[in-house]
Amino acid sequence: MISKAAIAHLQEKLGEKNVYHEKEDLLVLGYDSTPGVHHLPEVVVYPTSTDEVIAAMEIARREGLAVTPRGSGTGLSGGSVPVKGGMVLCLTRMNRIVEVDEENLTATAEAGVVTLDLFNAVAAKGLFYPPDPGSQKISTLGGNVAENAGGLRGLKYGVTRDYVMALKGVLADLSVVSTGGKSVKDVAGYGFKDLLVGSEGTLGIVTEITVKLIPPPQAKRTILAYFGDVRTAGEAVSRIIAAKIIPSTMEIMDRATINCVEDYVKIGLPRHMAALLLIEVDGHPAPVAEEAEAVRRVLEQVGAAEIHVAENAGEAASLAAARRTALSALARVSPTTLLEDATVPRSRLAETFAEIERLADKYRLKVGTFGHAGDGNLHPTVLCDERNEDEMKRAHDFYFELYDQVLAWGGTVSGEHGIGMAKKEYLARQIGEGGVRVMKRIKRSFDPDGIFNPGKIFDEGDSSTRPHVEEGFRVSE
Amino acid sequence: MSASDPKGNFKPQDAPRYDDVLQCMRCGFCLPTCPTYALTGRERSSPRGRVALARAVAEEKLEFTEAVKEEAFFCLDCRACTTACPSGVRAGEVMEICRSQAHAFYPLGKAGKAFREFILRKMLPSPELMETSMLPTRLYQRLGIQWLVRHSKVLKLAPEWMAKAEGMLPDLEKPLRTQLPEVVPARGEKRGRVAFFLGCVMTLMYPGVSRQTVRVLAHQGFDVVTPAQAKCCGAPHLSEGDRETARSLARFNIDLFLSHDVDAIVTDCAGCGAALKEYEEILEEIEDHDRLALFRSKIRDISEFLAEKGLRTEGMRQVKTTVTYHEPCHLCHAQGISSQPREILRRIPGVELREMSESSWCCGSAATWGLKYSEESRQVLERKLGNARQTGAEILVTANPGCQLQLAWGVRETGQKQEVLHLMELLGRAIPD
């Protein structure tokens, strides 16, 4: 429980407006976008510099508070939820873009910079920062780094990790660490930077990030195809890749999702189709035209039911409309939307869809699936009602069994959302007891007292770190 | 109260529906669209945060505290979050309902209550009273007192909102309601018959705009019926949390307008249009559903109506100018009308439309919000004026009187060289006498 004196001290160091401790603020800073998890912090601080991060952590250490970093709270695995209460360290007010280096093709920004703001800032200089998680309009770079966020362009351009060149952050002993740099090559010692990317705030607080930039593609073509059965769609994906074409985007939607979208926006989608693929190829104009044509040929050969190639940007936008609306359409169907990110090797795509369908039947659930087909990264989305305990139990069993199969096929329990508190049990199944033990040892070497984001990634045998437990409100008078 | 719709710490009367707050999946897509979150960076001042507060009250994790009340009124009710929300949560409406809760939990003092009731329950529902009350203001302008007040800067001593309210006053003419004929006949080939819903602010503050709207409708081939007995649409009541009076006004207007045989009920005030379209919901439990649906099916914003019918441009005059368009929140977010006003603008001969960035970002007027939070409102307005200025357009067009008051005041205060017009005023310039 935090003392009044500590709050006063924080206010003195960070300024009154950067420290929240009233119930109404705490209530809204203990959740992210993960359903069913909500814990109350005791205090929330908004440092505006690395020095203020250190100052806040010093007080947290003295008070024995856990420290959970937070960006905009759009995570999908509970990464920023303060399971043990304590201090939430919100980095959204560290939001300066420090520099865009056009000679080295890098950008350096504070952790709280919004992903899309960085994209726009570098685009203004004719450069391109590709990672585009679904929440890019508000997600922060710090959050993207913590969760190693992906996005629609992952297939061709990779994910956040592939762009991080250097990180600056604060460790548990209050020292500032700088790792990586602007050098394209760097093999000096262990790759700390790579350890910190995707560490979900359990190893340190990242305050500044340097990312790699690339020249933007000059041209883009959009193709939409419908399929009578999912197997053909899966085959199309494999054959396009086998034809040595790497589209920038290759998105898939199943029949349930197509119908939800049609219910919602009524744009005349063919309801009887089993799947649609939205494909974009980009690059220099001449190869792009050739690749678009090659994609069309492959689609014809595998027997897509309908193929549409956009002639201009307006048409491209209308072809992409259904995919863009997928989440909105699904989310409207029911009060609770469980969005998972099971990921399999591409070749298993069709089988995964079949398995999802089988399990949805078995557990009597409404499931819509969409996702990044080119990455084998699917979002089987259960549409349910958190008040219905039986349904929630069935949803849990559905994912449990699905992940069993995903792992059997050599897939992963998280393609891009992270483990957080939501998927700890799945991770243990994927990497085994030995794997978890090594991770715990790494955690201890960075954070021997376990103050950073406790209760995430793996269980520490502490009952208070179980998910789906809502804590009471704690703060001293 | 039922298990599926618990009211928790809310008062049972006019409480948010539990389903409506549960629908929020906390994805945060609303955050970058919220003007108050942009100002404060504080989660509780964001749509997601506000809905979470309402949920906490419903789940008895929080009392209906002063802070909840504060957030209910600090919300601009601009509905930008509704447009952005994937799961269909309407945070603005939840906050409107919380405003009504706020009055139940924190009753005003005697004087405050009497004043509020006088405005909301006596004055606004009575067109005659409102017209009389504006008389002194018109005299104030006619007799040159306004000139004196503005030049002597005596209002610098008064509360800030008062100076702003004074500064926002357009040049007032006689209210339109008493001048407009009951029926204005169609010109040219007749295309139908419509009722015109003349809003309070339009008749009192912008009679010139609505005069053009009626002229345009007639020119487009519609008989225009304007029922003089029409009462306030109820938007101010919803916004101030007086849902009871809003409902009685709604019932009156439904009876009145359904007694006319018209193809559509048209308004040129986005605020009125949004409120009229909401009658169906606020009366859901007390009115006949067929009547509500019939009424709802007839309501059109003027731009929506003209775009649907197709603008007849033969014989229109050239209006050689460049314009940029500010989208009223109650048009684009509350009614989903975004392309239609642009379509009209593009069809006016000679007009070049230059898009501003963030055209659907609130101007900071938001009914009385701009007066209550005058400093915050100024910041929101600055962002808007900056975007409008960058287009270099000669005219800043909008389609709602609240926005027009705010924008006109803004350009006057900052010396920005842009004329502020309602879409119908601009269109009116293209229509031959």
PDB file of C-alpha atoms in Angstrom, chain B residues 83-322:
ATOM      1  CA  THR B  83     -17.542   6.548 -35.565  1.00  0.00           C
ATOM      2  CA  ALA B  84     -14.239   4.982 -34.539  1.00  0.00           C
ATOM      3  CA  CYS B  85     -15.642   2.256 -32.294  1.00  0.00           C
ATOM      4  CA  PRO B  86     -15.455  -1.227 -33.799  1.00  0.00           C
ATOM      5  CA  SER B  87     -17.985  -2.696 -31.413  1.00  0.00           C
ATOM      6  CA  GLY B  88     -20.666  -0.049 -31.633  1.00  0.00           C
ATOM      7  CA  VAL B  89     -20.301   1.568 -28.229  1.00  0.00           C
ATOM      8  CA  ARG B  90     -21.816   5.037 -27.992  1.00  0.00           C
ATOM      9  CA  ALA B  91     -19.820   6.686 -25.256  1.00  0.00           C
ATOM     10  CA  GLY B  92     -21.324  10.101 -25.964  1.00  0.00           C
ATOM     11  CA  GLU B  93     -24.810   8.826 -25.316  1.00  0.00           C
ATOM     12  CA  VAL B  94     -23.711   7.001 -22.189  1.00  0.00           C
ATOM     13  CA  MET B  95     -22.321  10.318 -20.961  1.00  0.00           C
ATOM     14  CA  GLU B  96     -25.537  12.146 -21.872  1.00  0.00           C
ATOM     15  CA  ILE B  97     -27.380   9.700 -19.688  1.00  0.00           C
ATOM     16  CA  CYS B  98     -24.814  10.193 -16.942  1.00  0.00           C
ATOM     17  CA  ARG B  99     -25.549  13.916 -17.082  1.00  0.00           C
ATOM     18  CA  SER B 100     -29.109  13.169 -16.179  1.00  0.00           C
ATOM     19  CA  GLN B 101     -27.804  10.955 -13.362  1.00  0.00           C
ATOM     20  CA  ALA B 102     -25.598  13.830 -12.248  1.00  0.00           C
ATOM     21  CA  HIS B 103     -28.654  16.001 -11.724  1.00  0.00           C
ATOM     22  CA  ALA B 104     -30.268  13.264  -9.668  1.00  0.00           C
ATOM     23  CA  PHE B 105     -27.169  12.807  -7.494  1.00  0.00           C
ATOM     24  CA  TYR B 106     -26.115  16.424  -7.209  1.00  0.00           C
ATOM     25  CA  PRO B 107     -29.230  18.570  -7.267  1.00  0.00           C
ATOM     26  CA  LEU B 108     -28.548  22.218  -7.975  1.00  0.00           C
ATOM     27  CA  GLY B 109     -29.185  24.841  -5.311  1.00  0.00           C
ATOM     28  CA  LYS B 110     -32.565  26.526  -5.308  1.00  0.00           C
ATOM     29  CA  ALA B 111     -31.605  29.417  -7.565  1.00  0.00           C
ATOM     30  CA  GLY B 112     -29.633  27.232  -9.957  1.00  0.00           C
ATOM     31  CA  LYS B 113     -32.441  24.745 -10.174  1.00  0.00           C
ATOM     32  CA  ALA B 114     -35.022  27.440 -10.806  1.00  0.00           C
ATOM     33  CA  PHE B 115     -32.858  28.955 -13.537  1.00  0.00           C
ATOM     34  CA  ARG B 116     -32.171  25.592 -15.188  1.00  0.00           C
ATOM     35  CA  GLU B 117     -35.828  24.664 -15.070  1.00  0.00           C
ATOM     36  CA  PHE B 118     -36.843  28.010 -16.440  1.00  0.00           C
ATOM     37  CA  ILE B 119     -34.505  27.657 -19.409  1.00  0.00           C
ATOM     38  CA  LEU B 120     -35.095  23.990 -20.165  1.00  0.00           C
ATOM     39  CA  ARG B 121     -38.750  23.600 -19.198  1.00  0.00           C
ATOM     40  CA  LYS B 122     -40.304  27.014 -19.847  1.00  0.00           C
ATOM     41  CA  MET B 123     -38.256  28.919 -22.299  1.00  0.00           C
ATOM     42  CA  LEU B 124     -36.868  26.389 -24.783  1.00  0.00           C
ATOM     43  CA  PRO B 125     -40.178  24.561 -25.236  1.00  0.00           C
ATOM     44  CA  SER B 126     -41.892  27.830 -26.115  1.00  0.00           C
ATOM     45  CA  PRO B 127     -40.967  29.486 -29.414  1.00  0.00           C
ATOM     46  CA  GLU B 128     -42.842  32.648 -28.391  1.00  0.00           C
ATOM     47  CA  LEU B 129     -40.981  33.040 -25.124  1.00  0.00           C
ATOM     48  CA  MET B 130     -37.667  32.588 -26.842  1.00  0.00           C
ATOM     49  CA  GLU B 131     -38.483  35.176 -29.448  1.00  0.00           C
ATOM     50  CA  THR B 132     -39.466  37.689 -26.761  1.00  0.00           C
ATOM     51  CA  SER B 133     -36.331  36.968 -24.808  1.00  0.00           C
ATOM     52  CA  MET B 134     -34.146  37.716 -27.805  1.00  0.00           C
ATOM     53  CA  LEU B 135     -35.756  41.123 -28.202  1.00  0.00           C
ATOM     54  CA  PRO B 136     -33.521  42.898 -25.696  1.00  0.00           C
ATOM     55  CA  THR B 137     -30.495  41.365 -27.404  1.00  0.00           C
ATOM     56  CA  ARG B 138     -31.625  42.679 -30.747  1.00  0.00           C
ATOM     57  CA  LEU B 139     -32.253  46.082 -29.242  1.00  0.00           C
ATOM     58  CA  TYR B 140     -28.819  45.835 -27.645  1.00  0.00           C
ATOM     59  CA  GLN B 141     -27.338  45.530 -31.093  1.00  0.00           C
ATOM     60  CA  ARG B 142     -29.662  48.047 -32.779  1.00  0.00           C
ATOM     61  CA  LEU B 143     -29.107  50.782 -30.227  1.00  0.00           C
ATOM     62  CA  GLY B 144     -25.344  50.521 -30.523  1.00  0.00           C
ATOM     63  CA  ILE B 145     -24.814  49.215 -27.008  1.00  0.00           C
ATOM     64  CA  GLN B 146     -23.006  46.214 -28.440  1.00  0.00           C
ATOM     65  CA  TRP B 147     -20.595  48.498 -30.228  1.00  0.00           C
ATOM     66  CA  LEU B 148     -20.039  50.349 -26.971  1.00  0.00           C
ATOM     67  CA  VAL B 149     -19.575  47.163 -24.971  1.00  0.00           C
ATOM     68  CA  ARG B 150     -17.152  45.626 -27.445  1.00  0.00           C
ATOM     69  CA  HIS B 151     -15.103  48.789 -27.770  1.00  0.00           C
ATOM     70  CA  SER B 152     -15.031  49.696 -24.097  1.00  0.00           C
ATOM     71  CA  LYS B 153     -14.018  46.120 -23.284  1.00  0.00           C
ATOM     72  CA  VAL B 154     -16.224  46.233 -20.149  1.00  0.00           C
ATOM     73  CA  LEU B 155     -16.751  42.497 -20.527  1.00  0.00           C
ATOM     74  CA  LYS B 156     -13.127  41.867 -19.690  1.00  0.00           C
ATOM     75  CA  LEU B 157     -14.339  42.248 -16.107  1.00  0.00           C
ATOM     76  CA  ALA B 158     -17.135  39.706 -16.431  1.00  0.00           C
ATOM     77  CA  PRO B 159     -16.604  35.925 -16.354  1.00  0.00           C
ATOM     78  CA  GLU B 160     -14.846  34.664 -19.436  1.00  0.00           C
ATOM     79  CA  TRP B 161     -17.807  32.722 -20.764  1.00  0.00           C
ATOM     80  CA  MET B 162     -19.939  35.836 -20.767  1.00  0.00           C
ATOM     81  CA  ALA B 163     -17.498  37.751 -22.895  1.00  0.00           C
ATOM     82  CA  LYS B 164     -17.305  34.814 -25.255  1.00  0.00           C
ATOM     83  CA  ALA B 165     -21.079  34.427 -25.444  1.00  0.00           C
ATOM     84  CA  GLU B 166     -21.374  38.089 -26.248  1.00  0.00           C
ATOM     85  CA  GLY B 167     -18.614  37.903 -28.810  1.00  0.00           C
ATOM     86  CA  MET B 168     -20.258  34.987 -30.554  1.00  0.00           C
ATOM     87  CA  LEU B 169     -23.529  36.783 -31.236  1.00  0.00           C
ATOM     88  CA  PRO B 170     -24.121  37.193 -34.937  1.00  0.00           C
ATOM     89  CA  ASP B 171     -25.993  40.256 -36.180  1.00  0.00           C
ATOM     90  CA  LEU B 172     -29.526  39.414 -35.244  1.00  0.00           C
ATOM     91  CA  GLU B 173     -32.475  39.849 -37.502  1.00  0.00           C
ATOM     92  CA  LYS B 174     -36.130  39.268 -36.788  1.00  0.00           C
ATOM     93  CA  PRO B 175     -36.803  35.575 -36.050  1.00  0.00           C
ATOM     94  CA  LEU B 176     -37.651  33.642 -39.188  1.00  0.00           C
ATOM     95  CA  ARG B 177     -40.480  31.610 -37.671  1.00  0.00           C
ATOM     96  CA  THR B 178     -42.982  34.470 -37.688  1.00  0.00           C
ATOM     97  CA  GLN B 179     -42.056  35.538 -41.204  1.00  0.00           C
ATOM     98  CA  LEU B 180     -41.979  32.269 -43.077  1.00  0.00           C
ATOM     99  CA  PRO B 181     -45.183  31.356 -44.916  1.00  0.00           C
ATOM    100  CA  GLU B 182     -46.780  28.060 -43.827  1.00  0.00           C
ATOM    101  CA  VAL B 183     -46.239  26.733 -47.345  1.00  0.00           C
ATOM    102  CA  VAL B 184     -43.668  27.861 -49.887  1.00  0.00           C
ATOM    103  CA  PRO B 185     -44.557  26.375 -53.292  1.00  0.00           C
ATOM    104  CA  ALA B 186     -42.124  24.440 -55.462  1.00  0.00           C
ATOM    105  CA  ARG B 187     -40.466  26.166 -58.422  1.00  0.00           C
ATOM    106  CA  GLY B 188     -40.072  24.492 -61.783  1.00  0.00           C
ATOM    107  CA  GLU B 189     -40.992  20.857 -62.185  1.00  0.00           C
ATOM    108  CA  LYS B 190     -42.370  19.661 -58.865  1.00  0.00           C
ATOM    109  CA  ARG B 191     -40.577  16.734 -57.213  1.00  0.00           C
ATOM    110  CA  GLY B 192     -42.461  16.409 -53.960  1.00  0.00           C
ATOM    111  CA  ARG B 193     -43.540  17.972 -50.697  1.00  0.00           C
ATOM    112  CA  VAL B 194     -41.431  18.259 -47.570  1.00  0.00           C
ATOM    113  CA  ALA B 195     -41.820  19.608 -44.071  1.00  0.00           C
ATOM    114  CA  PHE B 196     -39.090  21.913 -42.839  1.00  0.00           C
ATOM    115  CA  PHE B 197     -38.062  21.593 -39.209  1.00  0.00           C
ATOM    116  CA  LEU B 198     -36.944  25.083 -38.295  1.00  0.00           C
ATOM    117  CA  GLY B 199     -34.593  24.821 -35.308  1.00  0.00           C
ATOM    118  CA  CYS B 200     -34.524  27.336 -32.454  1.00  0.00           C
ATOM    119  CA  VAL B 201     -31.009  28.574 -33.068  1.00  0.00           C
ATOM    120  CA  MET B 202     -31.694  28.801 -36.762  1.00  0.00           C
ATOM    121  CA  THR B 203     -34.795  30.954 -36.448  1.00  0.00           C
ATOM    122  CA  LEU B 204     -33.308  33.159 -33.732  1.00  0.00           C
ATOM    123  CA  MET B 205     -29.653  33.476 -34.657  1.00  0.00           C
ATOM    124  CA  TYR B 206     -29.450  32.454 -38.296  1.00  0.00           C
ATOM    125  CA  PRO B 207     -32.788  33.315 -39.911  1.00  0.00           C
ATOM    126  CA  GLY B 208     -30.855  34.210 -43.074  1.00  0.00           C
ATOM    127  CA  VAL B 209     -29.504  30.676 -43.370  1.00  0.00           C
ATOM    128  CA  SER B 210     -32.828  28.920 -43.033  1.00  0.00           C
ATOM    129  CA  ARG B 211     -34.420  31.377 -45.418  1.00  0.00           C
ATOM    130  CA  GLN B 212     -31.905  30.101 -47.967  1.00  0.00           C
ATOM    131  CA  THR B 213     -32.672  26.485 -47.081  1.00  0.00           C
ATOM    132  CA  VAL B 214     -36.349  27.011 -47.859  1.00  0.00           C
ATOM    133  CA  ARG B 215     -35.439  28.873 -51.049  1.00  0.00           C
ATOM    134  CA  VAL B 216     -33.164  26.019 -52.106  1.00  0.00           C
ATOM    135  CA  LEU B 217     -35.822  23.388 -51.423  1.00  0.00           C
ATOM    136  CA  ALA B 218     -38.404  25.320 -53.418  1.00  0.00           C
ATOM    137  CA  HIS B 219     -35.941  25.832 -56.247  1.00  0.00           C
ATOM    138  CA  GLN B 220     -35.243  22.117 -56.258  1.00  0.00           C
ATOM    139  CA  GLY B 221     -38.935  21.463 -56.865  1.00  0.00           C
ATOM    140  CA  PHE B 222     -40.355  20.836 -53.410  1.00  0.00           C
ATOM    141  CA  ASP B 223     -43.326  22.396 -51.677  1.00  0.00           C
ATOM    142  CA  VAL B 224     -42.030  23.396 -48.275  1.00  0.00           C
ATOM    143  CA  VAL B 225     -44.348  23.256 -45.273  1.00  0.00           C
ATOM    144  CA  THR B 226     -42.985  24.870 -42.121  1.00  0.00           C
ATOM    145  CA  PRO B 227     -45.240  24.147 -39.146  1.00  0.00           C
ATOM    146  CA  ALA B 228     -44.940  27.251 -36.985  1.00  0.00           C
ATOM    147  CA  GLN B 229     -46.019  25.388 -33.845  1.00  0.00           C
ATOM    148  CA  ALA B 230     -42.929  23.154 -33.936  1.00  0.00           C
ATOM    149  CA  LYS B 231     -41.112  23.097 -30.632  1.00  0.00           C
ATOM    150  CA  CYS B 232     -37.469  22.745 -29.722  1.00  0.00           C
ATOM    151  CA  CYS B 233     -36.104  19.377 -30.883  1.00  0.00           C
ATOM    152  CA  GLY B 234     -34.939  18.528 -27.360  1.00  0.00           C
ATOM    153  CA  ALA B 235     -31.204  18.440 -28.127  1.00  0.00           C
ATOM    154  CA  PRO B 236     -30.347  20.969 -25.389  1.00  0.00           C
ATOM    155  CA  HIS B 237     -32.320  18.887 -22.923  1.00  0.00           C
ATOM    156  CA  LEU B 238     -30.565  15.669 -23.843  1.00  0.00           C
ATOM    157  CA  SER B 239     -27.253  17.444 -23.646  1.00  0.00           C
ATOM    158  CA  GLU B 240     -28.055  18.948 -20.248  1.00  0.00           C
ATOM    159  CA  GLY B 241     -29.448  15.711 -18.891  1.00  0.00           C
ATOM    160  CA  ASP B 242     -33.156  16.612 -18.821  1.00  0.00           C
ATOM    161  CA  ARG B 243     -34.461  13.554 -20.601  1.00  0.00           C
ATOM    162  CA  GLU B 244     -37.987  14.004 -19.307  1.00  0.00           C
ATOM    163  CA  THR B 245     -38.571  17.316 -21.063  1.00  0.00           C
ATOM    164  CA  ALA B 246     -36.806  15.962 -24.156  1.00  0.00           C
ATOM    165  CA  ARG B 247     -39.320  13.141 -24.303  1.00  0.00           C
ATOM    166  CA  SER B 248     -42.339  15.413 -24.013  1.00  0.00           C
ATOM    167  CA  LEU B 249     -40.991  17.708 -26.743  1.00  0.00           C
ATOM    168  CA  ALA B 250     -40.338  14.682 -28.913  1.00  0.00           C
ATOM    169  CA  ARG B 251     -43.894  13.433 -28.548  1.00  0.00           C
ATOM    170  CA  PHE B 252     -45.266  16.844 -29.407  1.00  0.00           C
ATOM    171  CA  ASN B 253     -43.135  17.158 -32.545  1.00  0.00           C
ATOM    172  CA  ILE B 254     -43.955  13.649 -33.704  1.00  0.00           C
ATOM    173  CA  ASP B 255     -47.689  14.348 -33.454  1.00  0.00           C
ATOM    174  CA  LEU B 256     -47.303  17.664 -35.208  1.00  0.00           C
ATOM    175  CA  PHE B 257     -45.163  16.474 -38.101  1.00  0.00           C
ATOM    176  CA  LEU B 258     -46.969  13.222 -38.705  1.00  0.00           C
ATOM    177  CA  SER B 259     -50.165  15.215 -39.140  1.00  0.00           C
ATOM    178  CA  HIS B 260     -48.666  16.634 -42.343  1.00  0.00           C
ATOM    179  CA  ASP B 261     -48.612  14.562 -45.486  1.00  0.00           C
ATOM    180  CA  VAL B 262     -45.012  14.980 -46.594  1.00  0.00           C
ATOM    181  CA  ASP B 263     -42.300  12.865 -48.233  1.00  0.00           C
ATOM    182  CA  ALA B 264     -39.637  13.944 -45.791  1.00  0.00           C
ATOM    183  CA  ILE B 265     -38.965  16.118 -42.766  1.00  0.00           C
ATOM    184  CA  VAL B 266     -35.901  18.207 -43.525  1.00  0.00           C
ATOM    185  CA  THR B 267     -33.680  20.239 -41.246  1.00  0.00           C
ATOM    186  CA  ASP B 268     -30.612  22.394 -41.825  1.00  0.00           C
ATOM    187  CA  CYS B 269     -29.375  22.072 -38.254  1.00  0.00           C
ATOM    188  CA  ALA B 270     -27.189  19.030 -37.629  1.00  0.00           C
ATOM    189  CA  GLY B 271     -27.941  19.162 -33.895  1.00  0.00           C
ATOM    190  CA  CYS B 272     -31.699  19.058 -34.523  1.00  0.00           C
ATOM    191  CA  GLY B 273     -31.318  16.323 -37.132  1.00  0.00           C
ATOM    192  CA  ALA B 274     -29.371  14.130 -34.740  1.00  0.00           C
ATOM    193  CA  ALA B 275     -31.923  14.661 -31.971  1.00  0.00           C
ATOM    194  CA  LEU B 276     -34.898  14.016 -34.264  1.00  0.00           C
ATOM    195  CA  LYS B 277     -33.276  10.787 -35.397  1.00  0.00           C
ATOM    196  CA  GLU B 278     -32.892   9.771 -31.774  1.00  0.00           C
ATOM    197  CA  TYR B 279     -36.595  10.116 -30.923  1.00  0.00           C
ATOM    198  CA  GLU B 280     -36.985   6.476 -31.760  1.00  0.00           C
ATOM    199  CA  GLU B 281     -34.629   5.547 -28.939  1.00  0.00           C
ATOM    200  CA  ILE B 282     -35.659   7.978 -26.238  1.00  0.00           C
ATOM    201  CA  LEU B 283     -39.327   7.089 -26.714  1.00  0.00           C
ATOM    202  CA  GLU B 284     -38.718   3.385 -27.257  1.00  0.00           C
ATOM    203  CA  GLU B 285     -40.605   2.363 -24.163  1.00  0.00           C
ATOM    204  CA  ILE B 286     -43.535   4.756 -24.331  1.00  0.00           C
ATOM    205  CA  GLU B 287     -44.476   5.356 -27.969  1.00  0.00           C
ATOM    206  CA  ASP B 288     -45.910   3.185 -30.676  1.00  0.00           C
ATOM    207  CA  HIS B 289     -43.017   1.612 -32.574  1.00  0.00           C
ATOM    208  CA  ASP B 290     -44.578   1.955 -36.025  1.00  0.00           C
ATOM    209  CA  ARG B 291     -45.160   5.653 -35.531  1.00  0.00           C
ATOM    210  CA  LEU B 292     -41.601   6.084 -34.295  1.00  0.00           C
ATOM    211  CA  ALA B 293     -40.230   4.179 -37.261  1.00  0.00           C
ATOM    212  CA  LEU B 294     -42.369   6.197 -39.683  1.00  0.00           C
ATOM    213  CA  PHE B 295     -41.173   9.464 -38.178  1.00  0.00           C
ATOM    214  CA  ARG B 296     -37.558   8.293 -38.194  1.00  0.00           C
ATOM    215  CA  SER B 297     -37.791   7.214 -41.826  1.00  0.00           C
ATOM    216  CA  LYS B 298     -38.741  10.754 -42.864  1.00  0.00           C
ATOM    217  CA  ILE B 299     -36.004  12.731 -41.096  1.00  0.00           C
ATOM    218  CA  ARG B 300     -33.305  14.089 -43.388  1.00  0.00           C
ATOM    219  CA  ASP B 301     -30.535  16.572 -43.058  1.00  0.00           C
ATOM    220  CA  ILE B 302     -30.796  18.998 -45.956  1.00  0.00           C
ATOM    221  CA  SER B 303     -27.556  17.779 -47.572  1.00  0.00           C
ATOM    222  CA  GLU B 304     -28.614  14.174 -47.146  1.00  0.00           C
ATOM    223  CA  PHE B 305     -31.957  14.967 -48.740  1.00  0.00           C
ATOM    224  CA  LEU B 306     -30.527  16.884 -51.682  1.00  0.00           C
ATOM    225  CA  ALA B 307     -27.859  14.275 -52.366  1.00  0.00           C
ATOM    226  CA  GLU B 308     -30.497  11.548 -52.296  1.00  0.00           C
ATOM    227  CA  LYS B 309     -32.826  13.403 -54.675  1.00  0.00           C
ATOM    228  CA  GLY B 310     -30.026  14.700 -56.890  1.00  0.00           C
ATOM    229  CA  LEU B 311     -29.216  18.384 -57.011  1.00  0.00           C
ATOM    230  CA  ARG B 312     -30.749  20.139 -60.044  1.00  0.00           C
ATOM    231  CA  THR B 313     -28.074  22.502 -61.250  1.00  0.00           C
ATOM    232  CA  GLU B 314     -29.601  23.790 -64.500  1.00  0.00           C
ATOM    233  CA  GLY B 315     -29.771  27.548 -64.509  1.00  0.00           C
ATOM    234  CA  MET B 316     -27.645  27.943 -61.395  1.00  0.00           C
ATOM    235  CA  ARG B 317     -25.341  30.920 -61.159  1.00  0.00           C
ATOM    236  CA  GLN B 318     -21.571  30.550 -61.010  1.00  0.00           C
ATOM    237  CA  VAL B 319     -20.161  31.021 -57.521  1.00  0.00           C
ATOM    238  CA  LYS B 320     -16.494  31.424 -58.269  1.00  0.00           C
ATOM    239  CA  THR B 321     -14.745  30.587 -55.028  1.00  0.00           C
ATOM    240  CA  THR B 322     -12.639  28.140 -53.078  1.00  0.00           C
TER     241      THR B 322
END
